[in-house]
Coordinates of C-alpha atoms and ligand atoms in Angstrom, one line a residue:
M389 CA 74.1 9.7 -117.6
K390 CA 72.5 7.9 -120.9
R391 CA 74.9 7.3 -123.6
T392 CA 73.4 4.7 -125.6
P393 CA 70.3 3.0 -126.2
G394 CA 71.2 0.3 -124.2
D395 CA 71.6 2.3 -121.1
L396 CA 68.1 2.5 -120.6
A397 CA 66.3 0.9 -117.8
L398 CA 63.7 -0.8 -120.3
F399 CA 67.0 -2.2 -121.8
G400 CA 68.7 -3.3 -119.1
G401 CA 70.9 -0.3 -118.2
P402 CA 70.4 0.9 -114.2
P403 CA 67.3 3.2 -113.8
A404 CA 68.0 7.0 -113.8
F405 CA 66.3 7.6 -110.5
L406 CA 66.6 5.5 -107.1
Q407 CA 63.6 7.0 -105.7
P408 CA 60.4 6.9 -107.5
V409 CA 59.8 10.0 -108.5
A410 CA 55.9 10.3 -108.8
V411 CA 52.7 12.3 -109.9
G412 CA 50.5 12.9 -107.4
R413 CA 52.1 12.4 -104.1
P414 CA 50.4 15.0 -101.4
T415 CA 51.8 17.7 -100.2
P416 CA 53.5 17.9 -96.8
V417 CA 51.7 20.4 -94.4
D418 CA 52.6 21.8 -91.2
R419 CA 52.6 19.1 -89.0
T420 CA 52.7 21.2 -85.9
R421 CA 49.8 23.3 -86.8
L422 CA 47.7 20.4 -88.0
F423 CA 48.0 18.9 -84.4
E424 CA 47.1 22.5 -83.1
R425 CA 44.2 22.3 -85.2
L426 CA 43.2 18.8 -83.7
N427 CA 43.9 19.1 -80.5
W428 CA 42.2 22.1 -80.2
A429 CA 38.9 20.5 -81.8
L430 CA 39.6 17.3 -79.1
D431 CA 39.3 20.0 -76.5
N432 CA 36.6 21.3 -77.1
Q433 CA 34.4 18.2 -78.0
W434 CA 32.8 19.5 -81.0
L435 CA 34.2 16.8 -84.0
S436 CA 31.2 17.3 -86.9
N437 CA 28.1 18.4 -87.7
G438 CA 29.4 22.1 -88.5
G439 CA 31.8 22.5 -86.2
P440 CA 34.2 25.6 -85.8
L441 CA 37.0 24.3 -88.4
T442 CA 34.2 23.4 -90.7
C443 CA 33.5 26.6 -90.7
E444 CA 36.0 28.5 -91.0
F445 CA 36.8 26.0 -93.8
E446 CA 33.7 27.4 -96.2
A447 CA 34.6 30.5 -95.6
R448 CA 37.7 30.7 -96.9
I449 CA 36.7 28.2 -99.8
A450 CA 33.9 30.8 -100.3
E451 CA 36.6 33.5 -100.6
L452 CA 38.9 31.5 -103.0
A453 CA 36.0 30.6 -105.0
G454 CA 35.0 34.2 -105.8
T455 CA 31.3 33.0 -103.8
R456 CA 28.9 33.7 -100.9
H457 CA 28.4 30.5 -100.1
C458 CA 30.2 27.5 -99.4
V459 CA 29.1 23.8 -98.2
A460 CA 31.6 21.5 -97.0
T461 CA 31.4 17.8 -98.1
S462 CA 33.1 14.7 -97.4
S463 CA 34.0 14.3 -101.1
G464 CA 34.0 16.1 -104.4
T465 CA 31.9 13.4 -105.5
S466 CA 29.2 14.1 -102.7
A467 CA 29.6 17.6 -103.2
L468 CA 28.2 16.5 -107.4
Q469 CA 25.4 14.2 -105.3
L470 CA 24.3 16.9 -103.3
L471 CA 23.4 19.4 -106.4
V472 CA 22.1 17.0 -108.5
R473 CA 19.3 16.2 -105.4
A474 CA 19.0 19.6 -104.2
A475 CA 18.5 21.1 -107.9
E476 CA 15.7 17.8 -108.4
L477 CA 17.3 16.1 -111.7
S478 CA 16.5 13.6 -113.5
G479 CA 17.2 12.4 -117.3
E480 CA 20.2 12.9 -119.0
V481 CA 23.2 15.1 -117.5
I482 CA 25.7 16.6 -120.5
M483 CA 29.6 16.1 -120.0
P484 CA 32.8 15.7 -121.2
S485 CA 33.6 12.2 -121.5
L486 CA 37.4 13.6 -120.6
T487 CA 37.4 13.5 -117.2
F488 CA 37.9 11.5 -113.7
V489 CA 35.3 9.3 -114.1
A490 CA 34.3 10.2 -110.8
T491 CA 31.9 12.6 -112.7
A492 CA 29.9 10.3 -114.4
H493 CA 29.8 8.3 -111.5
A494 CA 28.3 10.5 -109.1
V495 CA 25.6 11.2 -111.4
R496 CA 25.0 7.8 -112.4
W497 CA 24.9 6.3 -108.8
L498 CA 22.0 8.7 -108.1
G499 CA 19.6 7.1 -111.5
L500 CA 20.5 9.8 -114.1
T501 CA 22.6 9.0 -117.1
P502 CA 25.7 10.8 -118.4
V503 CA 26.0 12.0 -122.5
F504 CA 29.3 12.3 -123.2
C505 CA 30.7 15.7 -125.5
D506 CA 33.6 15.9 -127.3
V507 CA 36.3 18.1 -126.9
D508 CA 37.9 21.7 -128.5
E509 CA 41.1 20.1 -130.0
R510 CA 43.3 23.0 -129.0
T511 CA 41.9 23.4 -125.4
G512 CA 40.8 20.3 -124.9
Q513 CA 37.8 21.4 -123.0
L514 CA 34.3 20.9 -123.2
D515 CA 33.2 22.1 -126.5
P516 CA 30.1 24.4 -126.2
A517 CA 29.2 23.5 -130.2
R518 CA 28.9 19.6 -129.1
V519 CA 26.9 20.5 -126.0
S520 CA 24.3 22.1 -128.3
D521 CA 24.0 19.2 -130.9
A522 CA 23.6 16.5 -127.9
I523 CA 20.3 19.0 -125.9
T524 CA 17.5 16.2 -125.6
A525 CA 14.2 16.7 -124.1
R526 CA 15.4 14.4 -121.4
T527 CA 18.7 17.1 -120.7
A528 CA 17.9 17.7 -117.3
A529 CA 21.5 19.6 -117.2
I530 CA 25.0 19.9 -117.7
I531 CA 28.1 19.7 -115.8
G532 CA 31.6 21.3 -117.2
V533 CA 34.8 20.4 -115.6
H534 CA 37.6 22.3 -115.5
L535 CA 40.1 19.8 -116.7
W536 CA 43.3 19.5 -115.4
G537 CA 43.0 23.2 -114.0
N538 CA 42.6 25.4 -117.3
P539 CA 38.9 26.7 -117.4
C540 CA 36.5 25.2 -119.7
A541 CA 34.2 27.4 -121.9
A542 CA 32.0 28.4 -118.5
A543 CA 30.8 31.7 -120.1
E544 CA 29.6 30.5 -123.2
L545 CA 28.6 27.3 -121.5
E546 CA 26.2 29.7 -119.4
K547 CA 24.9 31.3 -122.5
I548 CA 23.7 27.8 -123.6
A549 CA 22.5 26.4 -120.6
A550 CA 20.2 30.2 -119.8
D551 CA 18.8 29.5 -123.6
H552 CA 17.7 26.0 -122.9
G553 CA 16.4 26.4 -119.2
L554 CA 19.0 24.1 -118.2
W555 CA 21.3 23.4 -114.9
L556 CA 24.8 24.0 -115.0
F557 CA 26.4 22.6 -112.8
F558 CA 31.3 22.7 -112.5
D559 CA 33.4 20.2 -111.8
A560 CA 36.3 21.9 -110.3
A561 CA 38.4 19.1 -108.4
H562 CA 41.5 20.3 -110.7
A563 CA 40.7 24.0 -110.2
L564 CA 40.6 25.8 -106.8
G565 CA 42.1 29.0 -107.1
C566 CA 41.9 29.1 -110.8
S567 CA 40.3 31.5 -112.5
A568 CA 38.6 31.6 -115.7
D569 CA 37.9 35.1 -118.0
G570 CA 39.4 36.5 -115.3
R571 CA 37.2 35.7 -112.6
P572 CA 36.7 33.2 -110.3
V573 CA 36.1 29.5 -111.3
G574 CA 33.5 29.4 -108.7
G575 CA 31.4 31.9 -110.1
F576 CA 30.0 30.5 -113.0
G577 CA 26.3 28.7 -113.5
A578 CA 24.3 27.6 -110.6
A579 CA 27.3 25.5 -108.5
T580 CA 30.9 24.4 -108.5
A581 CA 31.9 21.4 -106.6
F582 CA 35.5 21.0 -105.8
S583 CA 37.9 17.8 -104.1
F584 CA 40.2 17.8 -101.6
H585 CA 41.3 14.6 -101.5
T586 CA 44.7 14.0 -100.4
T587 CA 46.4 14.0 -104.4
K588 CA 44.7 17.6 -105.3
V589 CA 46.1 20.6 -104.4
V590 CA 44.5 21.4 -101.1
G591 CA 43.7 18.0 -99.7
A592 CA 41.4 17.1 -96.2
F593 CA 42.5 13.3 -96.3
E594 CA 38.9 13.2 -97.6
G595 CA 36.6 16.1 -98.7
G596 CA 35.0 18.6 -100.8
A597 CA 33.1 21.4 -101.3
L598 CA 30.3 22.7 -103.1
V599 CA 30.4 26.6 -103.6
T600 CA 27.4 29.0 -104.5
D601 CA 25.6 32.4 -104.6
D602 CA 22.3 31.1 -104.7
G603 CA 21.4 31.2 -100.8
E604 CA 18.6 28.8 -101.4
L605 CA 20.4 25.6 -102.8
A606 CA 23.0 26.2 -100.4
A607 CA 20.7 25.7 -97.7
R608 CA 19.0 22.8 -99.5
A609 CA 22.3 21.3 -100.5
R610 CA 23.7 21.6 -96.8
A611 CA 19.9 19.8 -95.5
L612 CA 20.5 17.2 -97.6
G613 CA 23.9 16.0 -96.5
N614 CA 22.4 15.9 -93.3
F615 CA 19.8 13.4 -93.4
G616 CA 17.5 16.7 -95.0
K617 CA 17.4 18.0 -91.7
G618 CA 15.4 21.4 -91.7
L619 CA 14.1 20.8 -95.2
E620 CA 10.3 22.3 -94.9
G621 CA 8.1 19.8 -96.2
G622 CA 10.9 17.4 -96.7
S623 CA 13.1 16.0 -100.0
P624 CA 11.3 12.5 -102.6
A625 CA 15.1 11.4 -102.0
G626 CA 15.3 11.8 -98.3
G627 CA 18.7 12.7 -97.5
T628 CA 22.3 11.8 -96.7
N629 CA 25.1 11.8 -94.5
A630 CA 27.8 13.9 -96.5
K631 CA 29.4 16.4 -94.1
M632 CA 33.0 16.9 -93.3
S633 CA 34.5 16.3 -90.0
E634 CA 36.5 18.5 -88.1
A635 CA 39.6 16.7 -88.6
A636 CA 39.0 16.5 -92.5
A637 CA 38.3 20.7 -91.9
A638 CA 42.3 20.7 -89.7
M639 CA 44.1 19.6 -92.2
G640 CA 41.7 20.9 -95.3
L641 CA 42.8 24.5 -93.7
T642 CA 46.5 23.4 -92.7
S643 CA 46.8 22.5 -96.4
L644 CA 44.9 25.5 -97.0
D645 CA 47.6 27.3 -95.4
A646 CA 49.8 26.7 -98.1
Y647 CA 48.4 26.9 -101.3
E648 CA 49.9 29.7 -102.7
A649 CA 53.5 28.3 -102.0
V650 CA 52.6 25.2 -103.6
A651 CA 50.8 27.1 -106.7
A652 CA 53.9 28.9 -107.0
G653 CA 56.0 25.9 -106.6
N654 CA 53.9 24.0 -109.3
R655 CA 54.0 27.1 -111.2
S656 CA 58.1 27.2 -111.1
R657 CA 57.7 23.5 -111.8
Y658 CA 55.7 23.9 -114.7
E659 CA 57.8 26.7 -116.6
R660 CA 61.0 24.7 -115.8
Y661 CA 59.5 21.7 -117.8
R662 CA 58.7 24.3 -120.7
A663 CA 62.0 25.8 -120.7
E664 CA 63.7 21.9 -120.4
L665 CA 61.6 20.8 -123.7
A666 CA 61.4 23.8 -125.5
G667 CA 62.4 22.9 -129.1
V668 CA 61.7 19.1 -128.2
P669 CA 60.6 18.0 -131.9
G670 CA 56.6 16.5 -131.2
V671 CA 57.1 17.1 -127.2
T672 CA 55.4 20.3 -126.2
I673 CA 53.8 21.1 -122.3
R674 CA 49.9 21.7 -122.7
P675 CA 50.1 25.8 -122.2
C676 CA 48.1 26.5 -118.6
G677 CA 46.1 30.0 -117.5
E678 CA 48.7 32.0 -119.6
Q679 CA 45.6 34.8 -119.1
E680 CA 44.3 32.9 -116.0
R681 CA 45.6 32.3 -112.6
S682 CA 46.4 28.5 -111.9
N683 CA 47.0 26.2 -109.5
H684 CA 49.5 24.1 -112.0
Q685 CA 48.9 21.0 -110.3
Y686 CA 49.3 19.1 -113.2
V687 CA 51.7 18.8 -115.8
I688 CA 50.5 17.5 -118.6
A689 CA 53.1 16.6 -122.0
E690 CA 51.3 15.6 -125.7
V691 CA 53.3 13.7 -127.8
D692 CA 53.1 13.7 -131.8
K693 CA 54.7 9.9 -132.5
T694 CA 55.2 11.2 -136.3
K695 CA 57.4 14.3 -135.1
A696 CA 58.6 12.6 -131.8
G697 CA 59.9 9.0 -133.5
I698 CA 58.3 7.8 -130.7
G699 CA 54.9 7.1 -129.4
R700 CA 53.3 8.3 -125.9
D701 CA 52.8 4.8 -124.5
L702 CA 56.4 3.6 -125.3
L703 CA 57.7 7.0 -123.8
L704 CA 55.8 6.4 -120.9
E705 CA 57.0 2.7 -121.1
L706 CA 60.3 3.8 -121.2
L707 CA 60.3 6.8 -117.9
R708 CA 58.3 4.3 -115.6
A709 CA 61.7 1.9 -116.4
E710 CA 63.5 4.5 -114.9
N711 CA 61.6 4.9 -111.9
A712 CA 60.1 8.6 -113.1
L713 CA 56.1 7.2 -112.7
V714 CA 55.0 9.9 -115.2
A715 CA 51.2 7.8 -116.0
P716 CA 48.4 8.7 -118.2
P717 CA 46.3 12.5 -117.1
I718 CA 43.5 11.7 -114.6
G719 CA 41.0 11.4 -117.1
V720 CA 42.4 9.1 -119.5
P721 CA 40.9 6.7 -120.4
P722 CA 38.2 9.2 -121.0
C723 CA 34.7 7.8 -119.6
H724 CA 33.0 7.0 -122.7
Q725 CA 35.8 3.6 -122.7
L726 CA 35.2 2.7 -119.0
E727 CA 32.1 0.3 -118.0
P728 CA 29.5 0.5 -117.0
Y729 CA 28.9 3.7 -119.8
R730 CA 31.5 1.7 -122.8
S731 CA 28.6 -0.9 -123.2
Q732 CA 25.5 1.6 -123.1
A733 CA 26.1 3.7 -125.4
S734 CA 28.7 4.2 -128.6
Y735 CA 29.4 7.4 -128.8
E736 CA 32.3 9.0 -131.6
L737 CA 34.7 11.5 -129.7
P738 CA 37.9 11.9 -132.0
R739 CA 39.2 14.5 -129.9
T740 CA 38.8 13.1 -126.9
E741 CA 40.0 9.8 -127.7
A742 CA 43.2 11.7 -129.9
L743 CA 44.3 13.8 -126.7
A744 CA 44.2 10.4 -124.5
S745 CA 46.1 8.9 -126.6
R746 CA 48.7 10.9 -126.7
T747 CA 49.2 12.9 -123.7
L748 CA 51.0 12.6 -120.0
S749 CA 50.8 13.4 -116.8
L750 CA 54.4 14.4 -115.6
P751 CA 55.7 14.2 -111.8
T752 CA 54.8 18.1 -110.4
G753 CA 53.5 19.1 -106.5
S754 CA 56.4 20.0 -103.7
T755 CA 57.8 16.5 -103.4
V756 CA 59.5 16.9 -107.0
S757 CA 62.5 19.1 -107.4
A758 CA 64.3 21.0 -110.1
E759 CA 67.1 18.4 -110.7
S760 CA 64.0 15.7 -110.9
I761 CA 62.8 17.6 -113.2
R762 CA 66.0 18.0 -115.1
R763 CA 67.0 14.5 -115.6
L764 CA 63.4 13.9 -116.4
C765 CA 63.9 16.2 -119.4
A766 CA 67.6 15.3 -120.2
L767 CA 65.3 11.2 -120.6
V768 CA 62.8 12.7 -122.6
R769 CA 65.3 14.4 -124.9
F770 CA 67.2 11.3 -125.1
A771 CA 64.1 9.2 -126.0
V772 CA 62.8 11.5 -129.1
A773 CA 66.6 11.7 -130.1
H774 CA 66.6 7.8 -130.7
G775 CA 63.0 7.3 -131.6
P776 CA 62.4 5.7 -134.6
G777 CA 65.4 3.7 -132.7
L778 CA 64.2 3.0 -129.7
T779 CA 61.0 2.1 -131.1
D780 CA 62.4 -0.9 -132.8
R781 CA 64.5 -1.9 -130.3
R782 CA 61.0 -2.5 -128.2
R783 CA 59.3 -3.9 -131.0
E784 CA 61.9 -6.6 -131.2
Q785 CA 62.3 -7.5 -127.3
A786 CA 58.6 -7.7 -127.3
L787 CA 58.8 -10.5 -129.9
A788 CA 61.7 -12.1 -128.4
E789 CA 59.6 -12.3 -125.3
G790 CA 56.4 -13.4 -127.0
Q791 CA 54.2 -10.5 -126.1
Ligands
LIG2067 C1 39.2 14.1 -108.1 C2 37.9 14.1 -108.8 C3 36.3 14.1 -108.3 C4 36.5 13.0 -107.0 O1 36.9 13.8 -106.2 P1 36.7 12.5 -104.6 O2 36.8 14.2 -103.8 O3 37.6 11.8 -104.7 O4 35.4 12.5 -104.7 C5 35.4 14.5 -109.4 N1 35.9 15.0 -110.2 C6 37.4 15.1 -110.8 C7 37.6 16.0 -112.3 C8 38.3 14.9 -110.3 O5 39.6 15.0 -110.4

């Protein structure tokens, strides 16, 4: 219990948590089931190249995503790259800056140029009006991102892409099992990419997948990810190796077994945060999927300094000192503020920058207990109750330390 500002760990008190409470811890899996699957694969002596576990994983992801086809890959990045190559894109690709840098890197690595657009202030997602403004003769595609598991304006982006004859892909690394306009996110645009990196809601150690209803696109992407084998007439890009191994599929399947339970647990953690922080001036939990299915993989808080009396950065510092390892959300800093994009072009993305400076990601996932959330929220309430005093005190401390 903190009674005075001097009790805070930032000012010399003992931390509220002995064990760090973190964002993005891997979800524990049923080890017996995992080892059963691994043993089965070893006995089977089929360890990669579209083995039975990978096929099963693909079928289950396609079902969850509501699509006819799924191609499992070695990562979310390689899924995006196979799509870019399968569509034989060149030139510019419009995307939000507020996304994990992998969305931009995937495209740039293949010699295309990401063009960043601002987000809608309310939703935090790519703003379709800004996308229309950014289309030029060089534009080849749009990549929508369902940031933090919330759907972007997928149907509007579909209309824009159709009007301009552009390819439309989605990065749904945060949105496995989520819906947009009541439809599973996988069904929009030409194809959608997922990531099964270990920090995501379903993990395969490393892994990814693309889903689509376009059988030809799926077949091209699959062939390109297997050294271009079986492509009639070959491909100008040759091919690469982006296959998922049976070990990754074993992990992915076992993690997928727990998906519904993990998503339900995430939902109750998200609701607990909302209840605990209701009425705290200047601190809001960004709503997530009220009308939609959501995996609630991220709980994102927004701090309005004028109302809270304390800014996002100090709140972050203060909570981290207590061993509550809150962090800026994934996608912050936004891509246009990171190299190599920063020195390539200058962007005016005021809404992206405002959101990036106000948001933080709260610890969730099945390793975070209700008690930890209660204590963390008590710290937030304490910080806001003493906001201006803490802000002054931290400034004096920094001056004294010569920072
Ligand atoms: C994690 C992530 C990726 C990359 O996925 P990997 O499997 O790590 O390559 C891409 N986009 C977003 C939005 C992500 O969060």
